[in-house]
mmCIF file of C-alpha atoms in Angstrom:
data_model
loop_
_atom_site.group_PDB
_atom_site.id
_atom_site.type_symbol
_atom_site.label_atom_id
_atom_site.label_comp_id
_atom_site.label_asym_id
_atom_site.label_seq_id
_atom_site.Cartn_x
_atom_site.Cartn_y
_atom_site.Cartn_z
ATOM 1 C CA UNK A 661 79.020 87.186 93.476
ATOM 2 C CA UNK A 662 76.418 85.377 95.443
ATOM 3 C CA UNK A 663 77.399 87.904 98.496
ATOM 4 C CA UNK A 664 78.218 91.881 98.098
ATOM 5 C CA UNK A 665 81.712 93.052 98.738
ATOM 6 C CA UNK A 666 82.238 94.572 102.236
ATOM 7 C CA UNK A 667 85.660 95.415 103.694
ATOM 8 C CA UNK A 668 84.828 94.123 106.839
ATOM 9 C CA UNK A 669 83.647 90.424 105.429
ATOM 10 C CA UNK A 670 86.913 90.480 104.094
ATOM 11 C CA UNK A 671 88.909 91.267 107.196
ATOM 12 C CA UNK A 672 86.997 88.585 108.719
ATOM 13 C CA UNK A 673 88.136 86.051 105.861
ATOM 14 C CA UNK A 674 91.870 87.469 106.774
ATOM 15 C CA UNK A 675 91.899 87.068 110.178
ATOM 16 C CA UNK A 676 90.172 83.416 109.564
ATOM 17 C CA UNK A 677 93.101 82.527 107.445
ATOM 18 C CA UNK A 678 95.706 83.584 110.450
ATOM 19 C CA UNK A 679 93.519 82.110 112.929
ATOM 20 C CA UNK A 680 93.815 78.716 111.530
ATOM 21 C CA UNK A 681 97.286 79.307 110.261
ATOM 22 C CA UNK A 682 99.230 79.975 113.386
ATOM 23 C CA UNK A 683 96.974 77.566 115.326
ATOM 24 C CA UNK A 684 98.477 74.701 113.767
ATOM 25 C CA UNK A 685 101.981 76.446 114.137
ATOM 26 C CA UNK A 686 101.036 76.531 117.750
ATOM 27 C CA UNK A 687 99.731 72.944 117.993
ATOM 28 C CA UNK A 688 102.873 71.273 116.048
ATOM 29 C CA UNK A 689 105.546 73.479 118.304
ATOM 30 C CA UNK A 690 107.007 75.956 115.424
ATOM 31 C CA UNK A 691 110.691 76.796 115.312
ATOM 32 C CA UNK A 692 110.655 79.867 112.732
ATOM 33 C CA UNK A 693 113.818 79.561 111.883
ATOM 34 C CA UNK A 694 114.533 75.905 111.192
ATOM 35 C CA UNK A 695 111.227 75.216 109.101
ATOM 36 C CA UNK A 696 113.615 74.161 106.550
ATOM 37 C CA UNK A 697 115.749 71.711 108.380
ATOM 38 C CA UNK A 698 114.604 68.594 107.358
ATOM 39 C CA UNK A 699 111.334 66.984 105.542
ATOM 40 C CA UNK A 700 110.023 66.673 109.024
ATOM 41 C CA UNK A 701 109.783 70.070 109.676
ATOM 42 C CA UNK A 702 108.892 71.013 106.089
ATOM 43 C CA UNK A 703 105.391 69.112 106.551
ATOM 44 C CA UNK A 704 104.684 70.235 109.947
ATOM 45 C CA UNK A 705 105.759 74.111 109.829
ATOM 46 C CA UNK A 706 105.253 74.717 106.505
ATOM 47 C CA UNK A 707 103.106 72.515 104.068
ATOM 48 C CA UNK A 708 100.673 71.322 107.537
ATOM 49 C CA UNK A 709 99.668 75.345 108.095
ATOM 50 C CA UNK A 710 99.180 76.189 104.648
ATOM 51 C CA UNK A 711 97.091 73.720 103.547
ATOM 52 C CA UNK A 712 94.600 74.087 106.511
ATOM 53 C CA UNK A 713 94.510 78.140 105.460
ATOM 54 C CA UNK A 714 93.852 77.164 101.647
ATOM 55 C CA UNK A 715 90.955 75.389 103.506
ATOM 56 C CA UNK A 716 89.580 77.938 104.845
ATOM 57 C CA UNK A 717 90.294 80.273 101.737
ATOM 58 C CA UNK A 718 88.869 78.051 99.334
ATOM 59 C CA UNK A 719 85.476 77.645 101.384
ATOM 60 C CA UNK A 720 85.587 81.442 101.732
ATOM 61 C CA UNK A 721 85.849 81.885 98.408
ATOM 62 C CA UNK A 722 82.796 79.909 97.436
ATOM 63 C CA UNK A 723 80.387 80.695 99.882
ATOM 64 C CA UNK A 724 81.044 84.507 99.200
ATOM 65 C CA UNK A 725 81.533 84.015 95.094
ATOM 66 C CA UNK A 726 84.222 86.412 94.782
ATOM 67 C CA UNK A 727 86.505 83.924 92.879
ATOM 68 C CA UNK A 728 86.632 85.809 89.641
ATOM 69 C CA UNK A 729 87.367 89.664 91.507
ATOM 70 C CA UNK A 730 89.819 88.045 93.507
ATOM 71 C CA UNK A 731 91.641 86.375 90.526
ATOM 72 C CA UNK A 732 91.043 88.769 87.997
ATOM 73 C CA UNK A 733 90.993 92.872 87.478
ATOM 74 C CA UNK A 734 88.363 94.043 85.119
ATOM 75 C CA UNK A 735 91.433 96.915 83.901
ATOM 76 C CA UNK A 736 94.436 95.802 84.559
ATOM 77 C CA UNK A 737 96.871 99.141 85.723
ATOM 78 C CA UNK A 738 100.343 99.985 84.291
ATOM 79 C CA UNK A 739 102.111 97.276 82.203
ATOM 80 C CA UNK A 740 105.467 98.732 83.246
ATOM 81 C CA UNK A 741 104.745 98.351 86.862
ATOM 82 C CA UNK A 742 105.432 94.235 86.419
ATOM 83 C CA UNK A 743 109.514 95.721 86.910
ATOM 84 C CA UNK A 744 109.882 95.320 90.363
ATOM 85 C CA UNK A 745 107.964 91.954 90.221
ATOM 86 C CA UNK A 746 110.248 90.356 87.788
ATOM 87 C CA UNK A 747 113.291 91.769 89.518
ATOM 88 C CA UNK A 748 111.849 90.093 92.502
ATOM 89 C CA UNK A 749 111.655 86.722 90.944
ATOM 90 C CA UNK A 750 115.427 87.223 89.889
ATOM 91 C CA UNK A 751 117.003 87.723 92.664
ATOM 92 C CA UNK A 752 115.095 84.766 93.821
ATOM 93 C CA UNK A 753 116.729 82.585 91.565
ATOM 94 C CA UNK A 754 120.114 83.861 92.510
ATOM 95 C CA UNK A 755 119.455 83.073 95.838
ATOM 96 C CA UNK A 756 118.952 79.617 94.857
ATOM 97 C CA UNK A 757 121.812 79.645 92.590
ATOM 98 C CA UNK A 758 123.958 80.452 95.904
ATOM 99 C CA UNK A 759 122.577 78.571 98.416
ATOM 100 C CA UNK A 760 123.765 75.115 99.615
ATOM 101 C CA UNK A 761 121.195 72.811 98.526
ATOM 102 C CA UNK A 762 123.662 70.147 98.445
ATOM 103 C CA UNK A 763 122.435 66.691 100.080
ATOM 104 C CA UNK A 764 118.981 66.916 99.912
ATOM 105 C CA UNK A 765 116.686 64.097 99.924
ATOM 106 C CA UNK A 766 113.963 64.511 97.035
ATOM 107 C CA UNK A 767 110.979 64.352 99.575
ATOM 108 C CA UNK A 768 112.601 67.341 100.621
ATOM 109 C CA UNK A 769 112.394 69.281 97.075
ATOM 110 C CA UNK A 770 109.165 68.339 96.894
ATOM 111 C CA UNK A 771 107.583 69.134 100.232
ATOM 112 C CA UNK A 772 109.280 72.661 99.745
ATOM 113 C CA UNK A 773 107.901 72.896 96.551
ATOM 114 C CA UNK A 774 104.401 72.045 97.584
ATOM 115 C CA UNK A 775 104.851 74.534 100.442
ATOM 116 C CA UNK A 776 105.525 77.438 98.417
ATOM 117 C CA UNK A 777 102.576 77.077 96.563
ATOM 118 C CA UNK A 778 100.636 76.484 99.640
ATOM 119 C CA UNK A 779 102.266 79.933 100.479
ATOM 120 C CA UNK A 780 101.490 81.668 97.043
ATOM 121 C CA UNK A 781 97.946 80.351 97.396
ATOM 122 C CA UNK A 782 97.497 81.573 100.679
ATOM 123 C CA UNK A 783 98.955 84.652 101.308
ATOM 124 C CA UNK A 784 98.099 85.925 98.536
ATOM 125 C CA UNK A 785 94.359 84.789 98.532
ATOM 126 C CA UNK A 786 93.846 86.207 101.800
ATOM 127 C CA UNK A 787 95.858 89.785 101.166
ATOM 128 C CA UNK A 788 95.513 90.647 97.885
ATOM 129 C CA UNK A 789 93.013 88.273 96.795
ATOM 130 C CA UNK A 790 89.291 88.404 99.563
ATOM 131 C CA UNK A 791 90.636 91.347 101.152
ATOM 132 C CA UNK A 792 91.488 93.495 98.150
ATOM 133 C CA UNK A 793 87.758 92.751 96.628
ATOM 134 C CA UNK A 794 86.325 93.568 99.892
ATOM 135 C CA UNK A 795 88.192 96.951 100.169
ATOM 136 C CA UNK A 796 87.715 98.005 96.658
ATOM 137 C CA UNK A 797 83.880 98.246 98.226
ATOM 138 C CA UNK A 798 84.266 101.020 100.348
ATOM 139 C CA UNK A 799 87.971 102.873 99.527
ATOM 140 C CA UNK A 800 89.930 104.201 96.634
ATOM 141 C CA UNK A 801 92.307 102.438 95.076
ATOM 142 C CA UNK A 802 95.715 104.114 96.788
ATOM 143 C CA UNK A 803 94.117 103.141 100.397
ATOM 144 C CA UNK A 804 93.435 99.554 99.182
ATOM 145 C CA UNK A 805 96.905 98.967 98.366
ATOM 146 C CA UNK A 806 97.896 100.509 101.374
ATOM 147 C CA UNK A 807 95.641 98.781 103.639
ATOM 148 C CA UNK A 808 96.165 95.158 101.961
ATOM 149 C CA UNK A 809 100.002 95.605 102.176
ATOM 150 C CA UNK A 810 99.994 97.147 105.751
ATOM 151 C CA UNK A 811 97.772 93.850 106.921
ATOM 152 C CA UNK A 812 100.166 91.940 104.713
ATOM 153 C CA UNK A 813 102.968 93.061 106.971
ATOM 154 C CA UNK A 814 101.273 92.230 109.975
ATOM 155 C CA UNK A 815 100.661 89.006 108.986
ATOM 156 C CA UNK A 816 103.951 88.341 110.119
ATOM 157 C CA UNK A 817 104.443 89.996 113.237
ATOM 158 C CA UNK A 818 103.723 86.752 115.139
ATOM 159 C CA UNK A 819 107.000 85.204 113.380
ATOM 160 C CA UNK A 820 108.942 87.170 116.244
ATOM 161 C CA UNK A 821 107.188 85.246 118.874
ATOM 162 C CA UNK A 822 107.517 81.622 117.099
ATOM 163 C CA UNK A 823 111.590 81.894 116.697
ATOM 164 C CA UNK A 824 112.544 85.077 114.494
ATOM 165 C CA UNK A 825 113.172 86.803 117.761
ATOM 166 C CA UNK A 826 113.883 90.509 117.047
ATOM 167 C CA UNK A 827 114.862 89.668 113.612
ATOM 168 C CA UNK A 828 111.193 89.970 112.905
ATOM 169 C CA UNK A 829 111.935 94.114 112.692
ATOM 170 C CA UNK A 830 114.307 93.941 109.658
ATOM 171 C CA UNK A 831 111.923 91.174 108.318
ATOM 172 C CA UNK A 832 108.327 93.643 108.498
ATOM 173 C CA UNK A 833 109.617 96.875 106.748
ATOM 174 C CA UNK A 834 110.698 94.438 104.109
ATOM 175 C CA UNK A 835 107.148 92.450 103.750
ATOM 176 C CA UNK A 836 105.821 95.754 103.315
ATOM 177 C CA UNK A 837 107.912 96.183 100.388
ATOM 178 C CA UNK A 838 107.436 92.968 98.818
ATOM 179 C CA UNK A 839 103.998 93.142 99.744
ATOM 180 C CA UNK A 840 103.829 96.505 97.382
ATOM 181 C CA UNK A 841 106.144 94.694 94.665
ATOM 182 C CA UNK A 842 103.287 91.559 94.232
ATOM 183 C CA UNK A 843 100.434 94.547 94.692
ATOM 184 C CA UNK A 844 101.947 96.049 91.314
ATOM 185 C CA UNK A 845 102.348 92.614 90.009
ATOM 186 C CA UNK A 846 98.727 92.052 90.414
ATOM 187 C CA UNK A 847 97.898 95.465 88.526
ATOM 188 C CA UNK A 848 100.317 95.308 86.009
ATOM 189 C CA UNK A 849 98.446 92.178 84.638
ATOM 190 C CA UNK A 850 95.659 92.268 86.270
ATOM 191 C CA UNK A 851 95.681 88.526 88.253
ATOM 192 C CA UNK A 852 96.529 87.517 90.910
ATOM 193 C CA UNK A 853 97.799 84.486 89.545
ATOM 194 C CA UNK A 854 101.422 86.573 88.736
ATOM 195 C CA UNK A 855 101.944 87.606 92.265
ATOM 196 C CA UNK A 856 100.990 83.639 93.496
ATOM 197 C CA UNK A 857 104.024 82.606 91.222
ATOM 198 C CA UNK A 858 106.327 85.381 92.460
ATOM 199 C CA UNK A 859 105.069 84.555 95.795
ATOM 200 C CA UNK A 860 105.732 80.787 95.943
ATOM 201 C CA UNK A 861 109.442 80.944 94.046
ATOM 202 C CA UNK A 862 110.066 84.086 96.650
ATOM 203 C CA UNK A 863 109.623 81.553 99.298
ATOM 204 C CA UNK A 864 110.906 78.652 97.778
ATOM 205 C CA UNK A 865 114.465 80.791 97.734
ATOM 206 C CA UNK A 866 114.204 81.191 101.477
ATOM 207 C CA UNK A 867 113.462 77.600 102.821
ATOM 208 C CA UNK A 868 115.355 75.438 100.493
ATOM 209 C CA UNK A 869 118.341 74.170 101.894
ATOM 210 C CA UNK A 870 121.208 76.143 103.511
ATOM 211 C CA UNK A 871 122.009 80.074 103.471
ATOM 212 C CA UNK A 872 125.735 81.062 102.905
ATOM 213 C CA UNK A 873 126.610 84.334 103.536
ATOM 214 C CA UNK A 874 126.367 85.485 99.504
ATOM 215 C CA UNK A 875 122.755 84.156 99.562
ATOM 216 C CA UNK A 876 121.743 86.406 102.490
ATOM 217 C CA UNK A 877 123.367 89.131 101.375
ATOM 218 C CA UNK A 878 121.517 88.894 98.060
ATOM 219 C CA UNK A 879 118.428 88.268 99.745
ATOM 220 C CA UNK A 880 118.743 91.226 101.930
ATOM 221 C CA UNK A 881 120.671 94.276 100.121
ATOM 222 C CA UNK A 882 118.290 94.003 96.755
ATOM 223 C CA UNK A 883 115.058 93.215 98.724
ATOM 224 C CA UNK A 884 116.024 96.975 100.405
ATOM 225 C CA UNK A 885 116.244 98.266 97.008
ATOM 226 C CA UNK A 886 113.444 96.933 95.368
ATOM 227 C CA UNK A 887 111.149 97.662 98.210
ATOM 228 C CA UNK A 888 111.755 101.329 97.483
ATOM 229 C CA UNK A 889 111.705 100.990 94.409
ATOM 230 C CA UNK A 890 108.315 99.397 94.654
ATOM 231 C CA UNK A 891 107.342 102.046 96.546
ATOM 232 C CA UNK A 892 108.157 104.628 94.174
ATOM 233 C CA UNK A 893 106.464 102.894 91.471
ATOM 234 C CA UNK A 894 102.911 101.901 93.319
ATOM 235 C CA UNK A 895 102.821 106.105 94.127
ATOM 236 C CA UNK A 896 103.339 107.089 90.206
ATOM 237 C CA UNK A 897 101.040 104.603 89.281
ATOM 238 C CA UNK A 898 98.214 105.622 91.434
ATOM 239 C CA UNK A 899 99.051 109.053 90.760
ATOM 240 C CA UNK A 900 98.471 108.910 87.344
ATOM 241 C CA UNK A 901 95.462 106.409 87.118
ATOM 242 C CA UNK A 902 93.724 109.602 89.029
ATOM 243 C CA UNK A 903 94.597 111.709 87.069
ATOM 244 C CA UNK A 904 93.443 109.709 84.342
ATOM 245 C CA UNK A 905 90.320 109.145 86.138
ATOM 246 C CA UNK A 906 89.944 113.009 87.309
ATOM 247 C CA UNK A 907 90.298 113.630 83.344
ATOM 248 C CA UNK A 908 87.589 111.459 82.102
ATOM 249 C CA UNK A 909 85.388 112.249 84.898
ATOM 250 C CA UNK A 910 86.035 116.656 83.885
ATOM 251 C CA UNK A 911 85.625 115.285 80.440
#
């Protein structure tokens, strides 16, 4: 690492990655909740933002060195804890499996696909990827996850003021969740390359073509459940790794 880990170097890297993000939402006129309307809006809302952010990520990235701590954990946690992750991944497919996606031109496939790994990239990168390296400086492990998901959450508090209205409410308590499921997935095989996937096909679910009312149901109800589930999980986890730790320190 050409620079040493600091949790406020990688705030700065997070709030970089927003900065540049939602300034191109606010330059191209964003409309939350039709980002997946067309190819139009695919490119401008979706793939346009991300791939600015990756920008900024990958030059981040380099400058600072920390590409191999924010891919890789040197001991990966809990192999079990990959559950709610795969669950998550799942349901996403169901969601697919019961959305209308009929009609769709190809250039729309694609530009969703390329989006959701702009989004798996990027979110991740800048949450769980910088950030988490620069936090493991300074705190323990429990306060990292719960610092990275809590500023994962945030992230999207400005979707309320770009066209998810008050929805945005129901849609935070449930990042937070999901932000804990793709922390876990990260531990449980330590890279962040799992969570990316998860990420992007998470995504991918949401913005391709047309929700019925099965799909949002799905999307809703088991997100809930697996977000507390998560949550138990992520607090086991942790609680045991210290103890593990407390043993082989008394030891």
């Amino acid at each position: 690492m050409r620079v040493q880990p600091k949790p406020w170097i990688g705030i700065v890297v997070y709030l970089s990655y927003l900065v540049v993000f939602y300034g191109v939402w606010i330059a191209l006129g964003i409309d939350y909740l039709h980002i997946g309307d067309s190819a139009e809006t695919l490119l401008k809302w979706y793939v346009a933002p991300l791939a600015a952010g990756a920008i900024v990520l990958v030059v981040a990235t380099s400058v600072l060195g920390w590409w191999k701590p924010a891919l890789f954990d040197k001991q990966p946690g809990a192999r079990w804890a990959i559950i709610p992750g795969a669950l998550l991944a799942v349901v996403a497919i169901a969601v697919l499996f019961v959305k209308d996606t009929s009609g769709l031109a190809p250039i729309v496939w694609i530009l969703a696909i390329v989006g959701s790994i702009g989004v798996g990239f990027g979110e991740e990168m800048a949450t769980r990827g910088v950030l988490v390296v620069g936090l493991r400086a300074r705190f323990t492990e429990p306060l990292v996850w719960l610092i990275s998901t809590a500023l994962f959450m945030a992230l999207h508090i400005p979707n309320g003021f770009f066209g998810a209205g008050l929805g945005v409410l129901i849609q935070l308590p449930l990042t937070f969740g999901a932000g804990t499921i793709l922390y876990l997935a990260r531990r449980s095989t330590g890279t962040l390359l799992v969570p990316m996937l998860i990420h992007g096909l998470w995504d991918f679910s949401t913005f391709i073509g047309v929700h019925t009312t099965a799909s949002s149901s799905i999307g809703v109800y088991l997100n809930i459940l697996l977000g507390i589930f998560a949550l138990i999980v992520v607090l086991i986890t942790l609680r045991k790794e210290r103890g593990a730790k407390m043993a082989q320190f008394g030891a």
